[in-house]
GROMACS .gro file of C-alpha atoms in nm:
model
  199
    1MET     CA    1  -0.176   4.080   0.780
    2ARG     CA    2  -0.123   3.903   1.112
    3PHE     CA    3   0.236   3.783   1.044
    4ALA     CA    4   0.566   3.957   0.962
    5PHE     CA    5   0.759   3.833   0.661
    6VAL     CA    6   1.091   4.028   0.704
    7SER     CA    7   1.348   3.751   0.744
    8GLY     CA    8   1.424   3.702   0.366
    9ASN     CA    9   1.342   3.331   0.369
   10PRO     CA   10   1.015   3.151   0.436
   11ALA     CA   11   1.194   2.900   0.663
   12LEU     CA   12   1.325   3.182   0.879
   13ASP     CA   13   0.988   3.348   0.863
   14LEU     CA   14   0.830   3.032   1.005
   15VAL     CA   15   1.087   3.042   1.280
   16GLY     CA   16   0.982   3.390   1.349
   17THR     CA   17   0.627   3.289   1.441
   18VAL     CA   18   0.756   3.250   1.794
   19GLY     CA   19   0.771   3.607   1.927
   20SER     CA   20   0.987   3.750   2.200
   21ARG     CA   21   1.255   3.530   2.356
   22ARG     CA   22   1.226   3.147   2.339
   23ASP     CA   23   1.266   3.110   2.712
   24LYS     CA   24   0.947   3.314   2.738
   25PRO     CA   25   0.793   3.261   2.406
   26VAL     CA   26   0.486   3.415   2.255
   27ASP     CA   27   0.369   3.152   1.996
   28LEU     CA   28   0.171   3.298   1.714
   29LEU     CA   29   0.079   2.951   1.588
   30VAL     CA   30  -0.136   2.801   1.865
   31ALA     CA   31  -0.397   2.618   1.639
   32PRO     CA   32  -0.416   2.463   1.290
   33ALA     CA   33  -0.611   2.773   1.170
   34ASP     CA   34  -0.323   2.995   1.258
   35LEU     CA   35  -0.086   2.784   1.044
   36GLU     CA   36  -0.340   2.804   0.753
   37GLN     CA   37  -0.345   3.176   0.783
   38TRP     CA   38   0.045   3.195   0.789
   39VAL     CA   39   0.066   2.985   0.475
   40LEU     CA   40  -0.207   3.211   0.303
   41GLU     CA   41  -0.001   3.529   0.386
   42CYS     CA   42   0.335   3.385   0.270
   43ASP     CA   43   0.384   3.492  -0.097
   44GLU     CA   44   0.596   3.177  -0.174
   45LEU     CA   45   0.342   2.924  -0.049
   46PRO     CA   46  -0.007   2.804  -0.176
   47ASP     CA   47  -0.295   3.039  -0.108
   48GLN     CA   48  -0.519   2.791   0.042
   49VAL     CA   49  -0.425   2.479   0.263
   50THR     CA   50  -0.596   2.275   0.531
   51ALA     CA   51  -0.406   2.186   0.846
   52ASP     CA   52  -0.508   1.894   1.069
   53ALA     CA   53  -0.362   1.804   1.405
   54ALA     CA   54  -0.081   1.591   1.247
   55THR     CA   55   0.031   1.838   0.987
   56PHE     CA   56   0.013   2.118   1.246
   57THR     CA   57   0.244   1.924   1.481
   58ALA     CA   58   0.475   1.851   1.191
   59ALA     CA   59   0.496   2.221   1.103
   60LEU     CA   60   0.591   2.314   1.469
   61GLN     CA   61   0.859   2.041   1.470
   62LEU     CA   62   0.995   2.176   1.137
   63ARG     CA   63   0.992   2.537   1.288
   64GLU     CA   64   1.190   2.430   1.588
   65ALA     CA   65   1.425   2.211   1.379
   66ILE     CA   66   1.508   2.499   1.148
   67HIS     CA   67   1.566   2.734   1.442
   68GLN     CA   68   1.811   2.486   1.593
   69LEU     CA   69   1.996   2.430   1.269
   70ALA     CA   70   2.027   2.813   1.209
   71LEU     CA   71   2.169   2.856   1.554
   72ASP     CA   72   2.409   2.582   1.493
   73ARG     CA   73   2.513   2.753   1.168
   74MET     CA   74   2.541   3.098   1.333
   75ARG     CA   75   2.752   2.956   1.621
   76ASP     CA   76   2.979   2.754   1.374
   77ARG     CA   77   2.899   2.410   1.538
   78ARG     CA   78   2.789   2.083   1.390
   79PHE     CA   79   2.419   2.052   1.306
   80ALA     CA   80   2.206   1.875   1.555
   81PRO     CA   81   2.124   1.517   1.410
   82THR     CA   82   1.769   1.515   1.510
   83ALA     CA   83   1.693   1.855   1.372
   84LEU     CA   84   1.863   1.757   1.040
   85GLU     CA   85   1.657   1.445   1.006
   86ILE     CA   86   1.334   1.645   1.055
   87VAL     CA   87   1.425   1.918   0.799
   88ASN     CA   88   1.553   1.666   0.549
   89ASP     CA   89   1.248   1.432   0.590
   90ALA     CA   90   1.018   1.742   0.535
   91ALA     CA   91   1.203   1.835   0.223
   92VAL     CA   92   1.121   1.511   0.048
   93GLY     CA   93   0.757   1.615   0.005
   94PRO     CA   94   0.609   1.748  -0.322
   95GLU     CA   95   0.653   2.097  -0.432
   96PRO     CA   96   0.367   2.337  -0.481
   97THR     CA   97   0.228   2.358  -0.829
   98VAL     CA   98   0.317   2.680  -1.010
   99GLU     CA   99   0.081   2.808  -1.281
  100LEU     CA  100   0.108   3.123  -1.480
  101SER     CA  101  -0.197   3.337  -1.579
  102ASP     CA  102  -0.277   3.704  -1.682
  103ALA     CA  103  -0.303   3.765  -1.306
  104GLY     CA  104   0.042   3.642  -1.243
  105LEU     CA  105   0.168   3.330  -1.056
  106HIS     CA  106  -0.061   3.099  -0.876
  107LEU     CA  107   0.061   2.844  -0.631
  108SER     CA  108  -0.148   2.547  -0.533
  109GLY     CA  109  -0.086   2.239  -0.319
  110ASP     CA  110  -0.153   2.098   0.023
  111LEU     CA  111   0.014   2.175   0.347
  112ARG     CA  112   0.262   1.897   0.306
  113SER     CA  113   0.388   2.062  -0.021
  114ALA     CA  114   0.399   2.391   0.155
  115LEU     CA  115   0.617   2.249   0.438
  116ALA     CA  116   0.844   2.074   0.178
  117HIS     CA  117   0.896   2.420   0.011
  118VAL     CA  118   0.976   2.573   0.349
  119ALA     CA  119   1.227   2.301   0.436
  120ARG     CA  120   1.397   2.331   0.099
  121SER     CA  121   1.430   2.706   0.138
  122GLY     CA  122   1.583   2.648   0.487
  123ILE     CA  123   1.823   2.394   0.342
  124ALA     CA  124   1.927   2.630   0.063
  125VAL     CA  125   2.012   2.911   0.312
  126LEU     CA  126   2.178   2.690   0.575
  127ALA     CA  127   2.397   2.525   0.302
  128ASP     CA  128   2.511   2.859   0.170
  129ARG     CA  129   2.838   2.945   0.362
  130HIS     CA  130   2.826   3.298   0.211
  131ALA     CA  131   2.483   3.380   0.351
  132TYR     CA  132   2.476   3.611   0.652
  133LEU     CA  133   2.237   3.480   0.907
  134LYS     CA  134   2.182   3.717   1.199
  135GLU     CA  135   1.958   3.770   1.511
  136CYS     CA  136   1.768   4.096   1.539
  137GLY     CA  137   1.966   4.356   1.729
  138ARG     CA  138   1.666   4.491   1.937
  139SER     CA  139   1.651   4.385   2.288
  140GLY     CA  140   1.365   4.139   2.334
  141CYS     CA  141   1.351   4.033   1.972
  142THR     CA  142   1.519   3.707   1.859
  143ARG     CA  143   1.390   3.690   1.513
  144LEU     CA  144   1.652   3.548   1.276
  145TYR     CA  145   1.697   3.692   0.930
  146LEU     CA  146   1.905   3.677   0.616
  147ASP     CA  147   2.113   3.989   0.570
  148ARG     CA  148   2.140   4.085   0.207
  149SER     CA  149   2.235   4.441   0.268
  150ARG     CA  150   2.544   4.594   0.115
  151GLY     CA  151   2.831   4.510   0.351
  152ALA     CA  152   2.587   4.301   0.563
  153ARG     CA  153   2.522   4.604   0.783
  154ARG     CA  154   2.165   4.545   0.862
  155THR     CA  155   2.095   4.542   1.234
  156TRP     CA  156   1.722   4.465   1.271
  157CYS     CA  157   1.489   4.199   1.146
  158GLY     CA  158   1.279   4.477   0.998
  159MET     CA  159   1.260   4.850   1.020
  160GLU     CA  160   0.887   4.883   1.093
  161ALA     CA  161   0.873   4.605   1.362
  162CYS     CA  162   1.205   4.671   1.540
  163GLY     CA  163   1.421   4.941   1.364
  164ASN     CA  164   1.176   5.226   1.434
  165ARG     CA  165   1.140   5.106   1.793
  166VAL     CA  166   1.508   5.117   1.849
  167LYS     CA  167   1.536   5.467   1.690
  168ALA     CA  168   1.242   5.605   1.884
  169ALA     CA  169   1.392   5.472   2.218
  170ALA     CA  170   1.728   5.627   2.128
  171TYR     CA  171   1.549   5.957   2.056
  172ARG     CA  172   1.367   5.942   2.390
  173ALA     CA  173   1.686   5.867   2.575
  174ARG     CA  174   1.869   6.164   2.415
  175ARG     CA  175   1.578   6.399   2.473
  176GLN     CA  176   1.553   6.285   2.844
  177ALA     CA  177   1.928   6.335   2.885
  178ALA     CA  178   1.900   6.688   2.745
  179GLU     CA  179   1.602   6.778   2.967
  180GLN     CA  180   1.797   6.651   3.272
  181GLY     CA  181   2.053   6.914   3.194
  182ARG     CA  182   1.790   7.186   3.257
  183ASP     CA  183   1.615   7.281   3.577
  184VAL     CA  184   1.241   7.306   3.605
  185GLY     CA  185   1.240   7.675   3.517
  186GLY     CA  186   1.397   7.604   3.180
  187ASN     CA  187   1.739   7.731   3.286
  188GLN     CA  188   2.048   7.536   3.246
  189SER     CA  189   2.155   7.357   3.562
  190PRO     CA  190   2.472   7.477   3.728
  191MET     CA  191   2.679   7.208   3.582
  192PHE     CA  192   2.579   7.321   3.231
  193ARG     CA  193   2.583   7.700   3.278
  194GLU     CA  194   2.837   7.898   3.105
  195PRO     CA  195   3.114   8.055   3.313
  196ARG     CA  196   3.059   8.413   3.417
  197HIS     CA  197   3.302   8.670   3.270
  198PRO     CA  198   3.467   8.900   3.519
  199GLU     CA  199   3.359   9.256   3.485
   0.00000   0.00000   0.00000
């Protein structure tokens, strides 16, 4: 799997296809084939779509519009009108077709229907004033996610991608600090030695 789906909402997962910070972005969607693969890997979308230049551009515009609206919501400010228009226009498209079989659910449709579903998912979470939208707490990650944890205590976008890195870094820092308290020979440095007892 090339993409991470840890944000709790396909619209936020689409936003997450820009890695690192947006002032120095690492874009995971650089060609229509990348978008086709992202749709394929997203459980809530059709398993096979074809992206051309126009729909690829529309998807990138939708991604940035959702990102803008999510930031507006998190910062308690009015929604940007241009971003609103892009998301609302995308939501007008048809929904993917859902079919039930012995193998489970099967979703089918074109890329326009996939983007319509993404837009509607974004609208649903952005309109919910009780939804907790957060930005990942790991330095260098700006992924947005929907916090459904008890007490809204979730700190990272995902444990595997960021949580484990933060914990590993904290462990290394503690270990380094402990080692700095000892000299090369393995003895405690003077500042950490226990006081001598008078004889």
